[in-house]
Coordinates of N, CA and C and ligand atoms in Angstrom, one line a residue:
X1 N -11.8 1.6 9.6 CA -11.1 1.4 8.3 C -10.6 2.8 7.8
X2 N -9.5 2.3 7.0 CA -9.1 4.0 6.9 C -9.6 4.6 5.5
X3 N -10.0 5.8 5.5 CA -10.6 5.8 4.2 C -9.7 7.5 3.4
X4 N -9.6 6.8 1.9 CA -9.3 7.6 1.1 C -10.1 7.9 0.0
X5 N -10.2 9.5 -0.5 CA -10.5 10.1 -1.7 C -9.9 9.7 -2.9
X6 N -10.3 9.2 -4.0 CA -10.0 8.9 -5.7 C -10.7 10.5 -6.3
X7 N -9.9 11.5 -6.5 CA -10.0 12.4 -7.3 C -10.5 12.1 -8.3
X8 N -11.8 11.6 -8.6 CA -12.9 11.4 -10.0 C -13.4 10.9 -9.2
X9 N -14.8 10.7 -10.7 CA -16.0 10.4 -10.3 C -16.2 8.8 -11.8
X10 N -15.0 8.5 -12.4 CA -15.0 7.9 -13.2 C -15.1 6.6 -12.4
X11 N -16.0 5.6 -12.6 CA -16.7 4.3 -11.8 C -15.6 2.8 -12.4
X12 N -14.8 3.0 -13.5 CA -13.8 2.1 -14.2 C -12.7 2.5 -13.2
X13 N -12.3 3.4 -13.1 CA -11.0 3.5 -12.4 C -11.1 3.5 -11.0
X14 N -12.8 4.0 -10.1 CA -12.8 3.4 -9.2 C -13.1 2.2 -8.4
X15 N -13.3 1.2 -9.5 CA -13.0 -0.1 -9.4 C -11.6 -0.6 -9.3
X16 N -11.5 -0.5 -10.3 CA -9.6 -0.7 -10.5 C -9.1 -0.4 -9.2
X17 N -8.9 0.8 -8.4 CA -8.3 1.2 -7.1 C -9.0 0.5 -6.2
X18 N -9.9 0.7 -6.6 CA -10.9 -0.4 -5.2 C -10.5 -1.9 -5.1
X19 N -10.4 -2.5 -6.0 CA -9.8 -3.8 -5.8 C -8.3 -3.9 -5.7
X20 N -7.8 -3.0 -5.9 CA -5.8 -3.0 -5.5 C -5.9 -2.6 -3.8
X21 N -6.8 -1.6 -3.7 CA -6.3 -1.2 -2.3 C -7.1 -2.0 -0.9
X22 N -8.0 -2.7 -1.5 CA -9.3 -3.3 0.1 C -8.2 -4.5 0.5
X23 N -7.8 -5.1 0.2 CA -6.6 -5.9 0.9 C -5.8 -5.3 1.9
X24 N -5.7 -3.8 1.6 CA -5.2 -2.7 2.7 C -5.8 -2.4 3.7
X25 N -7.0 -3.0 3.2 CA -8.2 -2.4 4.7 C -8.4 -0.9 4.3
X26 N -8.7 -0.3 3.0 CA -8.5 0.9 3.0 C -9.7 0.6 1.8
X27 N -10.8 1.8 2.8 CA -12.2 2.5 1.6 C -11.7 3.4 1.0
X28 N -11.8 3.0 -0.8 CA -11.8 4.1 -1.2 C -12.9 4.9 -1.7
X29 N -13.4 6.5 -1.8 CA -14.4 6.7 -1.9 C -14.4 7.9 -3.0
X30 N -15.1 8.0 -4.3 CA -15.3 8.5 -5.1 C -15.2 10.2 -4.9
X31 N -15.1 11.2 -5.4 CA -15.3 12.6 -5.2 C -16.4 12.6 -5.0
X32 N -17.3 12.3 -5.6 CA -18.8 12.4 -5.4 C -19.4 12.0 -3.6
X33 N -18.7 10.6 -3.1 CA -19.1 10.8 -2.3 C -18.7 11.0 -1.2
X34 N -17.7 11.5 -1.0 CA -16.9 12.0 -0.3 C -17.5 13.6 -0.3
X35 N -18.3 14.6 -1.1 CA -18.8 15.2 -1.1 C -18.1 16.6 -1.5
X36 N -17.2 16.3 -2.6 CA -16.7 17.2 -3.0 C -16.7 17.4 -4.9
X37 N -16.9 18.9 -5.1 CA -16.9 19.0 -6.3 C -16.2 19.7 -7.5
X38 N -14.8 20.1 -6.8 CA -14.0 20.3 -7.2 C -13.5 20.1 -9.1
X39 N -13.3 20.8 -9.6 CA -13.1 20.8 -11.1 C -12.0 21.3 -11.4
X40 N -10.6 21.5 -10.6 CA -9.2 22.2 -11.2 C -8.8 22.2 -12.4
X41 N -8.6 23.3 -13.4 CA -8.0 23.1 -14.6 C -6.7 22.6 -14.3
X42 N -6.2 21.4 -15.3 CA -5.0 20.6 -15.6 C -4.0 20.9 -16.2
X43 N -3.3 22.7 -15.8 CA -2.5 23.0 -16.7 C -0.8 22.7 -16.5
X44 N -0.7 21.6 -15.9 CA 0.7 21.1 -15.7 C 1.5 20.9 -16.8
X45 N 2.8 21.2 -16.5 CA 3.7 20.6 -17.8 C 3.9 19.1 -17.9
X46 N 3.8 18.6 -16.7 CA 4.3 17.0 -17.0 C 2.6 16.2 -16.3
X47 N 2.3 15.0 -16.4 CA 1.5 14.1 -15.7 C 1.8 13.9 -14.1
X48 N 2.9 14.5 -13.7 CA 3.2 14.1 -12.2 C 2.7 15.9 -11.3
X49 N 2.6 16.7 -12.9 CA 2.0 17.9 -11.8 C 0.6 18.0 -12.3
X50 N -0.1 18.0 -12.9 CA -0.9 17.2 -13.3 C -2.1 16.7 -12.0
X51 N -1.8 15.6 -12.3 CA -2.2 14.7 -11.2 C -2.0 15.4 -9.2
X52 N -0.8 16.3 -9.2 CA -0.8 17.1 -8.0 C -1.7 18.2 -7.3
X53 N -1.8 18.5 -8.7 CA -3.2 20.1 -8.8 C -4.0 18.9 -8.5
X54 N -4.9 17.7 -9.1 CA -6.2 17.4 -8.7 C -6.1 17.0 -7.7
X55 N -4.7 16.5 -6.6 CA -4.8 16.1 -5.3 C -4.8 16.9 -4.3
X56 N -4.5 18.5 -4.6 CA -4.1 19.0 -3.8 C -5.7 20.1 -3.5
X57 N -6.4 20.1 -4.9 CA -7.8 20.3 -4.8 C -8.8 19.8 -4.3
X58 N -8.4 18.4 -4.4 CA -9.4 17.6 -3.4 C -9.5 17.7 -1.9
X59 N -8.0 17.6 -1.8 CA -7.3 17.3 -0.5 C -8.0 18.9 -0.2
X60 N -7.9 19.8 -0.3 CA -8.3 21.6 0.4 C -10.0 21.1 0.7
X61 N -10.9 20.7 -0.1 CA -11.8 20.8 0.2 C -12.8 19.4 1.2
X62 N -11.7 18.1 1.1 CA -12.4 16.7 2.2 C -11.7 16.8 3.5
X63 N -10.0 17.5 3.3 CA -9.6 16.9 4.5 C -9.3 15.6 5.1
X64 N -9.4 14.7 3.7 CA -8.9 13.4 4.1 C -7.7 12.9 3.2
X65 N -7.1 11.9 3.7 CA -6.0 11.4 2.2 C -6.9 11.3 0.6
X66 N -5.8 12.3 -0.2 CA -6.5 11.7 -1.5 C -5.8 11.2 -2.6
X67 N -6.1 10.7 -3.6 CA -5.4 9.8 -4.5 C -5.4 10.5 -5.5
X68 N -4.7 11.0 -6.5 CA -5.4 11.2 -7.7 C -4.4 11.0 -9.3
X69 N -4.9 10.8 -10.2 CA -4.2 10.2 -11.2 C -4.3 10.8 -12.5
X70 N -3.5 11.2 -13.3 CA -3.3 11.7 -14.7 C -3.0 10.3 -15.4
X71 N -2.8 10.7 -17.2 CA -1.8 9.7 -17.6 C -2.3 10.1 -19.4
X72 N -1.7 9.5 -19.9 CA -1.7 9.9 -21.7 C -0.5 9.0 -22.5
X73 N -0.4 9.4 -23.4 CA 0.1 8.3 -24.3 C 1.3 9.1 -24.9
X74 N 2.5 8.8 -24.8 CA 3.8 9.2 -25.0 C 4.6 8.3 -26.1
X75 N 4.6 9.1 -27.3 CA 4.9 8.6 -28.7 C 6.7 8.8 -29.2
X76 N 7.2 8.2 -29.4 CA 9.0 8.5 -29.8 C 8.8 9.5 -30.7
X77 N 8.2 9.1 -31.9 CA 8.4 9.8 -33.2 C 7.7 11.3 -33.0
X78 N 6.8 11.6 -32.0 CA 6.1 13.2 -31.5 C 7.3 13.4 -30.5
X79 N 8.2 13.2 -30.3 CA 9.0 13.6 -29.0 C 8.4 13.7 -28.1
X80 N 7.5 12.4 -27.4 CA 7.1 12.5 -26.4 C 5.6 12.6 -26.4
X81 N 5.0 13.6 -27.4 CA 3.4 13.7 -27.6 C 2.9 12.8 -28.1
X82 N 1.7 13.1 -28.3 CA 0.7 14.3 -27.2 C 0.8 14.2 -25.4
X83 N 1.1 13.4 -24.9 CA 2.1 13.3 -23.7 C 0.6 13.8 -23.2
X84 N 1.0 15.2 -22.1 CA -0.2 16.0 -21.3 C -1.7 16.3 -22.2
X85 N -0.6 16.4 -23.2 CA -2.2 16.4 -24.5 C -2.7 15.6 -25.0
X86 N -3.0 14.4 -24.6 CA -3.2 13.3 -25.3 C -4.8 13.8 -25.1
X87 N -5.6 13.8 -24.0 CA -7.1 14.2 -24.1 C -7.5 15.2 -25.0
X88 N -6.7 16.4 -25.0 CA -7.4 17.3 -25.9 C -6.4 17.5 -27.8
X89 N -6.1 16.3 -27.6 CA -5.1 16.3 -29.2 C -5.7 16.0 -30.2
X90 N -7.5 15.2 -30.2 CA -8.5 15.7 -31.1 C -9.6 15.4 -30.4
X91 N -11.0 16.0 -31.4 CA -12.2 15.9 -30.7 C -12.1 14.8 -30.2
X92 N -13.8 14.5 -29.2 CA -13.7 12.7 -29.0 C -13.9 12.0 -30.0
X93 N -13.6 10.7 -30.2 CA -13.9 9.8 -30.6 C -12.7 9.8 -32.2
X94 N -12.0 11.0 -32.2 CA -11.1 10.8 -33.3 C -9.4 10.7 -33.1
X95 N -9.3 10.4 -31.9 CA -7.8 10.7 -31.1 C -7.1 9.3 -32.6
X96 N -7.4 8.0 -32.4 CA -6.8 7.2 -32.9 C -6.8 7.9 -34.6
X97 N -7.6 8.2 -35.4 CA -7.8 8.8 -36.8 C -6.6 9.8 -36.9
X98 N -6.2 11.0 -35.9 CA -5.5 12.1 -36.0 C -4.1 11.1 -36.1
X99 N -3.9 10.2 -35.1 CA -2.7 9.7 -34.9 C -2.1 8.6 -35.6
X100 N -3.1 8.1 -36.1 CA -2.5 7.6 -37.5 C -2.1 8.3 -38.6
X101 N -2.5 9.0 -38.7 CA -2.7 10.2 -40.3 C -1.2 10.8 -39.8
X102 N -1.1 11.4 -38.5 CA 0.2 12.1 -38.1 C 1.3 11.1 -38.2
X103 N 1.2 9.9 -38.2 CA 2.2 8.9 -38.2 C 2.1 8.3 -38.9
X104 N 1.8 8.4 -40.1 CA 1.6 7.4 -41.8 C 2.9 7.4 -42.2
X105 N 3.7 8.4 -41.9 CA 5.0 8.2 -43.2 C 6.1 7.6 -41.9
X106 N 6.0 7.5 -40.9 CA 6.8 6.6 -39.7 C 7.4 5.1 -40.3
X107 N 8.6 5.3 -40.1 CA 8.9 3.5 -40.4 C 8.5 3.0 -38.9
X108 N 8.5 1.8 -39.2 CA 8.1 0.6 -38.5 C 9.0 0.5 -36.7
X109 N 10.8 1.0 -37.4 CA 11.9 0.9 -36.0 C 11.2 2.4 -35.1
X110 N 10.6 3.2 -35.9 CA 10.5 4.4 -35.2 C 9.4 4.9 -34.6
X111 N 8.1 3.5 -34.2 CA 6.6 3.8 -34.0 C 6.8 3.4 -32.5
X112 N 7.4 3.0 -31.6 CA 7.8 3.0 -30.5 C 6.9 4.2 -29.4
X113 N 6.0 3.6 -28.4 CA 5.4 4.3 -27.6 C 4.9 4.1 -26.2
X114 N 5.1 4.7 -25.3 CA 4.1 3.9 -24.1 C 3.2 4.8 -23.6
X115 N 2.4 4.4 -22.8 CA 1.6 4.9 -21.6 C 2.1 5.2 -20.3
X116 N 1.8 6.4 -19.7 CA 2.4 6.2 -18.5 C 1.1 7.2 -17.9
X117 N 1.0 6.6 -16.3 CA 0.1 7.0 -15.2 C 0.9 7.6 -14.4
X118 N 0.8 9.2 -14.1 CA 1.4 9.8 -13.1 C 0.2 9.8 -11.5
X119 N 0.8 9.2 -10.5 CA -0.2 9.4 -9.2 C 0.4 10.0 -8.3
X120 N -0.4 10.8 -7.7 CA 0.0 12.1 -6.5 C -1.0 11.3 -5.1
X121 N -0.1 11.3 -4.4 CA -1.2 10.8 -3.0 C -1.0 11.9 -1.8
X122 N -1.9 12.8 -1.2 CA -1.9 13.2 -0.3 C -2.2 12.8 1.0
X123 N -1.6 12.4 2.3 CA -1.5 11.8 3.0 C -2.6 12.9 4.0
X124 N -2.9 12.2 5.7 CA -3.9 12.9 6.1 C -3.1 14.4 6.8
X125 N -1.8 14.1 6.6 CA -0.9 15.5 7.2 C -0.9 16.9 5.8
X126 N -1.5 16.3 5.1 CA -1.1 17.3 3.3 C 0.4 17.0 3.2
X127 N 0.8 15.7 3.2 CA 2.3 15.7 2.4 C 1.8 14.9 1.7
X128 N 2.9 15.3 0.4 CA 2.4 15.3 -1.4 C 3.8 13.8 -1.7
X129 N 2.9 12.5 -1.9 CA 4.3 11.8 -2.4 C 3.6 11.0 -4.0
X130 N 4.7 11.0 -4.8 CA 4.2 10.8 -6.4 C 4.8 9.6 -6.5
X131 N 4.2 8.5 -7.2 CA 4.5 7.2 -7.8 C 4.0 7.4 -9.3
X132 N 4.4 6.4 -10.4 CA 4.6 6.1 -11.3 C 4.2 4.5 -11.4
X133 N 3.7 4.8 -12.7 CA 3.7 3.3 -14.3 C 3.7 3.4 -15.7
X134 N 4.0 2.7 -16.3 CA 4.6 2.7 -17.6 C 4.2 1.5 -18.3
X135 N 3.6 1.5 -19.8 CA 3.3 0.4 -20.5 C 3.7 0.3 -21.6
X136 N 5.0 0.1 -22.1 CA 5.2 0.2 -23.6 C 5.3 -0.9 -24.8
X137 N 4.9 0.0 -25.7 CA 4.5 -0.9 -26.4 C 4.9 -0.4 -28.3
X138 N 3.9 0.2 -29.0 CA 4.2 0.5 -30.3 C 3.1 1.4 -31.2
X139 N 2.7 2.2 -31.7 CA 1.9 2.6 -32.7 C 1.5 1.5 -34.1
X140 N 0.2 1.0 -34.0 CA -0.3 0.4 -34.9 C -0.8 1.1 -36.2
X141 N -0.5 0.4 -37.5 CA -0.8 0.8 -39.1 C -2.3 1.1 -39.0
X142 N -3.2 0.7 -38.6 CA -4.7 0.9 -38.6 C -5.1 0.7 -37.1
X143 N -6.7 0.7 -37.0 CA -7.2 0.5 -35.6 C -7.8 -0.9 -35.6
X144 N -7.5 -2.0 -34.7 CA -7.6 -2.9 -34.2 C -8.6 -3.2 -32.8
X145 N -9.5 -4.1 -32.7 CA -10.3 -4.1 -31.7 C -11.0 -3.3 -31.5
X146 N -12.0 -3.6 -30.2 CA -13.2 -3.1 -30.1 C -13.5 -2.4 -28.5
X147 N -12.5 -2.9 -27.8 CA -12.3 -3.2 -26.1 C -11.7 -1.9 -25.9
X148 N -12.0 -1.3 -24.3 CA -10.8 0.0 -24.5 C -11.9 1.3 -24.2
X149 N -10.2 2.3 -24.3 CA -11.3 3.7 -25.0 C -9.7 4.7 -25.6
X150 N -10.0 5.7 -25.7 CA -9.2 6.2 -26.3 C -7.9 5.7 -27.4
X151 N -6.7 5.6 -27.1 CA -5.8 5.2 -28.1 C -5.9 3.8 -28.2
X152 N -6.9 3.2 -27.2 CA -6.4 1.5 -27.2 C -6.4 1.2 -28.6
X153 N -6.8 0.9 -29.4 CA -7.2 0.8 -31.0 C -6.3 0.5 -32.0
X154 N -5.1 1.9 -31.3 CA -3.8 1.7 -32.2 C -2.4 1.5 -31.3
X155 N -2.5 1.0 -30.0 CA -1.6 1.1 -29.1 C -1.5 -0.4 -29.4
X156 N 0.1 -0.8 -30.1 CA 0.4 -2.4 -30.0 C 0.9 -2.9 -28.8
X157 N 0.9 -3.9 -28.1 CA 1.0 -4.5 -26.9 C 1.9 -5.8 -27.8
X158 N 3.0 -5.7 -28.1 CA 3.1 -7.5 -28.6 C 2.5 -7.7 -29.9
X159 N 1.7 -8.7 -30.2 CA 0.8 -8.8 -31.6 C -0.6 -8.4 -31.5
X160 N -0.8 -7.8 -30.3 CA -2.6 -7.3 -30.0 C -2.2 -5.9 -29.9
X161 N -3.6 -5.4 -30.1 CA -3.6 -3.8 -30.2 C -4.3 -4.2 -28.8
X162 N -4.4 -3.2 -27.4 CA -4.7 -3.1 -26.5 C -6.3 -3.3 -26.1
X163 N -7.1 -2.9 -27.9 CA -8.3 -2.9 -27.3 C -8.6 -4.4 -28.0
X164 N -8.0 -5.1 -28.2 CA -8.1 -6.6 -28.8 C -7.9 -7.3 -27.3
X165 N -7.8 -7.0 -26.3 CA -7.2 -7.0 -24.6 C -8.3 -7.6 -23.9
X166 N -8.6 -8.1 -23.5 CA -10.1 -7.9 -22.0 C -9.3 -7.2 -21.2
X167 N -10.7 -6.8 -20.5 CA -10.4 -5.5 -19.3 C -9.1 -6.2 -18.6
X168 N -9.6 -7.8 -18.0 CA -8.3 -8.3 -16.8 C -6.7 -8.7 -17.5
X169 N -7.0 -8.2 -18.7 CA -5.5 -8.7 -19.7 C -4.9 -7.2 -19.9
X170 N -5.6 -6.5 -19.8 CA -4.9 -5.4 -20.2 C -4.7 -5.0 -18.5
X171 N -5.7 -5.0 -17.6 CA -5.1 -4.7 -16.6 C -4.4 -5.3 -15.1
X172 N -3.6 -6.0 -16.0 CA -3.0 -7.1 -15.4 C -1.3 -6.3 -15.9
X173 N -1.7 -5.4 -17.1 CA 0.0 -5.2 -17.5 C -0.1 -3.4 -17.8
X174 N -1.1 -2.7 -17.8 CA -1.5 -1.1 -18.3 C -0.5 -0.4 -17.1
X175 N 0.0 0.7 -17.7 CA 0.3 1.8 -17.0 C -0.6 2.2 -15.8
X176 N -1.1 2.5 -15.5 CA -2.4 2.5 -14.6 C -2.0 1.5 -13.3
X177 N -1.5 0.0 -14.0 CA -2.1 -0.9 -12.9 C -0.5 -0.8 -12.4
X178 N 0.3 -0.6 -13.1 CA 2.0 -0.2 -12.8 C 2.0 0.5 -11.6
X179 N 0.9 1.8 -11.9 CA 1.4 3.1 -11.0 C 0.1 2.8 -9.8
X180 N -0.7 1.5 -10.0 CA -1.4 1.6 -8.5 C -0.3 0.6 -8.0
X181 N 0.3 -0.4 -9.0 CA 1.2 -1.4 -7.6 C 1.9 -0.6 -6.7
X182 N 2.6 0.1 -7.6 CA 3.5 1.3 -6.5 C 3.2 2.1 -5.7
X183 N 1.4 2.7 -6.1 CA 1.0 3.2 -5.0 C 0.7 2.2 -3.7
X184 N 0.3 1.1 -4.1 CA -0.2 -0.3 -3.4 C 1.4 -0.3 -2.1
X185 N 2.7 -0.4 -2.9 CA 3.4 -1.0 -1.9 C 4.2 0.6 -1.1
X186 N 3.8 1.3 -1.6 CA 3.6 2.9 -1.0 C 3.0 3.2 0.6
X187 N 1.6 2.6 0.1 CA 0.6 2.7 1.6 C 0.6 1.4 2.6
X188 N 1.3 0.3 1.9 CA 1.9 -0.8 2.9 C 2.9 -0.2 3.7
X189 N 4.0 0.3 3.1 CA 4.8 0.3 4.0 C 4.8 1.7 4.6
X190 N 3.3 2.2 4.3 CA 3.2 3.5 6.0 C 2.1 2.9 6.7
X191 N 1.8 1.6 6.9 CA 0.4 1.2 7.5 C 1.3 0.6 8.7
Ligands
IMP201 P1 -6.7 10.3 -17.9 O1 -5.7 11.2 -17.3 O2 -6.6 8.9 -17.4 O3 -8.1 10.9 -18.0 O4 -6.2 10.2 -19.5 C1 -6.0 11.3 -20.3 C2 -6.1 10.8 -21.8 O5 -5.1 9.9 -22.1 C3 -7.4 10.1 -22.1 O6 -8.4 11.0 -22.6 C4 -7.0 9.2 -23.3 O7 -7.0 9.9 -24.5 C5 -5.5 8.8 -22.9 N1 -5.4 7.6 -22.2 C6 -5.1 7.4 -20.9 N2 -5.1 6.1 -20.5 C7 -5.5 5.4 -21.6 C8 -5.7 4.0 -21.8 O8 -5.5 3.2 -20.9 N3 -6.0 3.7 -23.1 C9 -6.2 4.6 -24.1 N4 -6.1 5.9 -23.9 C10 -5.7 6.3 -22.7

């Protein structure tokens, strides 16, 4: 079986890949156990370099294909932000609070926003190929739901805020699941 690296150790997202890619015949296997402990600071300008630094640190230290993934929330009315900064744009647990209060006086035509997942896959030769996903949707007046983590709260999907979502509803349509199909029909057609 052919096996690849998921740059984290986050157990949510390596489910998510794990169930997109075993149809491939492809183990995917956590940093942890793959036996690497690598920590690269993420100082890219965009999510597609980003995501390159953590694959290209993984990849120096297993020597096997690795996967790895950025992503944040990209707002019209911030021109784009917090974009790369969406993790550190407030402490934990107040990201949705800052981002309402920053967007209170926003009309309604101009709260327009998506998600996007930048992924870097390093193949077992170290060539670097990037795929993409995208989820747009809206900035919500208050926080909604309970489901989630970060912006879900105030991220509108339609008439549901994201964390009003179950896990398989939201990732049935999330940026994330966008940018694994494409990695999905990526490693099909080099198999
Ligand atoms: P990461 O690159 O997946 O770790 O995401 C970076 C930051 O973007 C997170 O800390 C969240 O603030 C935000 N983010 C990314 N994906 C989501 C999502 O699906 N829901 C809510 N917030 C997200």
């Amino acid at each position: 079986m052919n096996k690849i690296v998921l740059a984290t150790n986050n157990a949510n997202k390596l489910r998510e890949v794990r169930e997109i890619l075993s149809p491939l015949g492809i183990e995917v296997l956590s940093q942890k156990e793959a036996g690497c402990n690598v920590n690269p600071e993420e100082n890219g300008a965009t999510f597609a370099e980003n995501a390159a630094i953590k694959a290209r640190a993984v990849f120096e230290a297993v020597s096997l294909p690795v996967i790895a993934d950025d992503s944040g929330l990209c707002v019209d009315a911030l021109d784009g932000g917090p974009g790369v900064y969406s993790a550190r744009f407030a402490p934990e647990g107040e990201h949705c609070d800052k981002l309402l209060s920053v967007m209170a006086d926003v009309p309604a035509e101009k709260r327009g926003a998506k998600f996007v997942t930048a992924i870097a896959y390093i193949d077992e030769n170290g060539t670097l190929t990037h795929c993409s996903g995208e989820c747009c949707g809206s900035i919500g007046y208050e926080k909604r739901g309970t489901n989630g983590f970060g912006y879900d709260p105030v991220f509108m999907y339609g008439d549901k805020s994201f964390a009003e979502l179950s896990a398989e509803e939201k990732n049935a349509v999330s940026h994330r699941a966008n940018a694994l199909k494409a990695l999905y029909a990526l490693l099909q057609s080099e198999m």
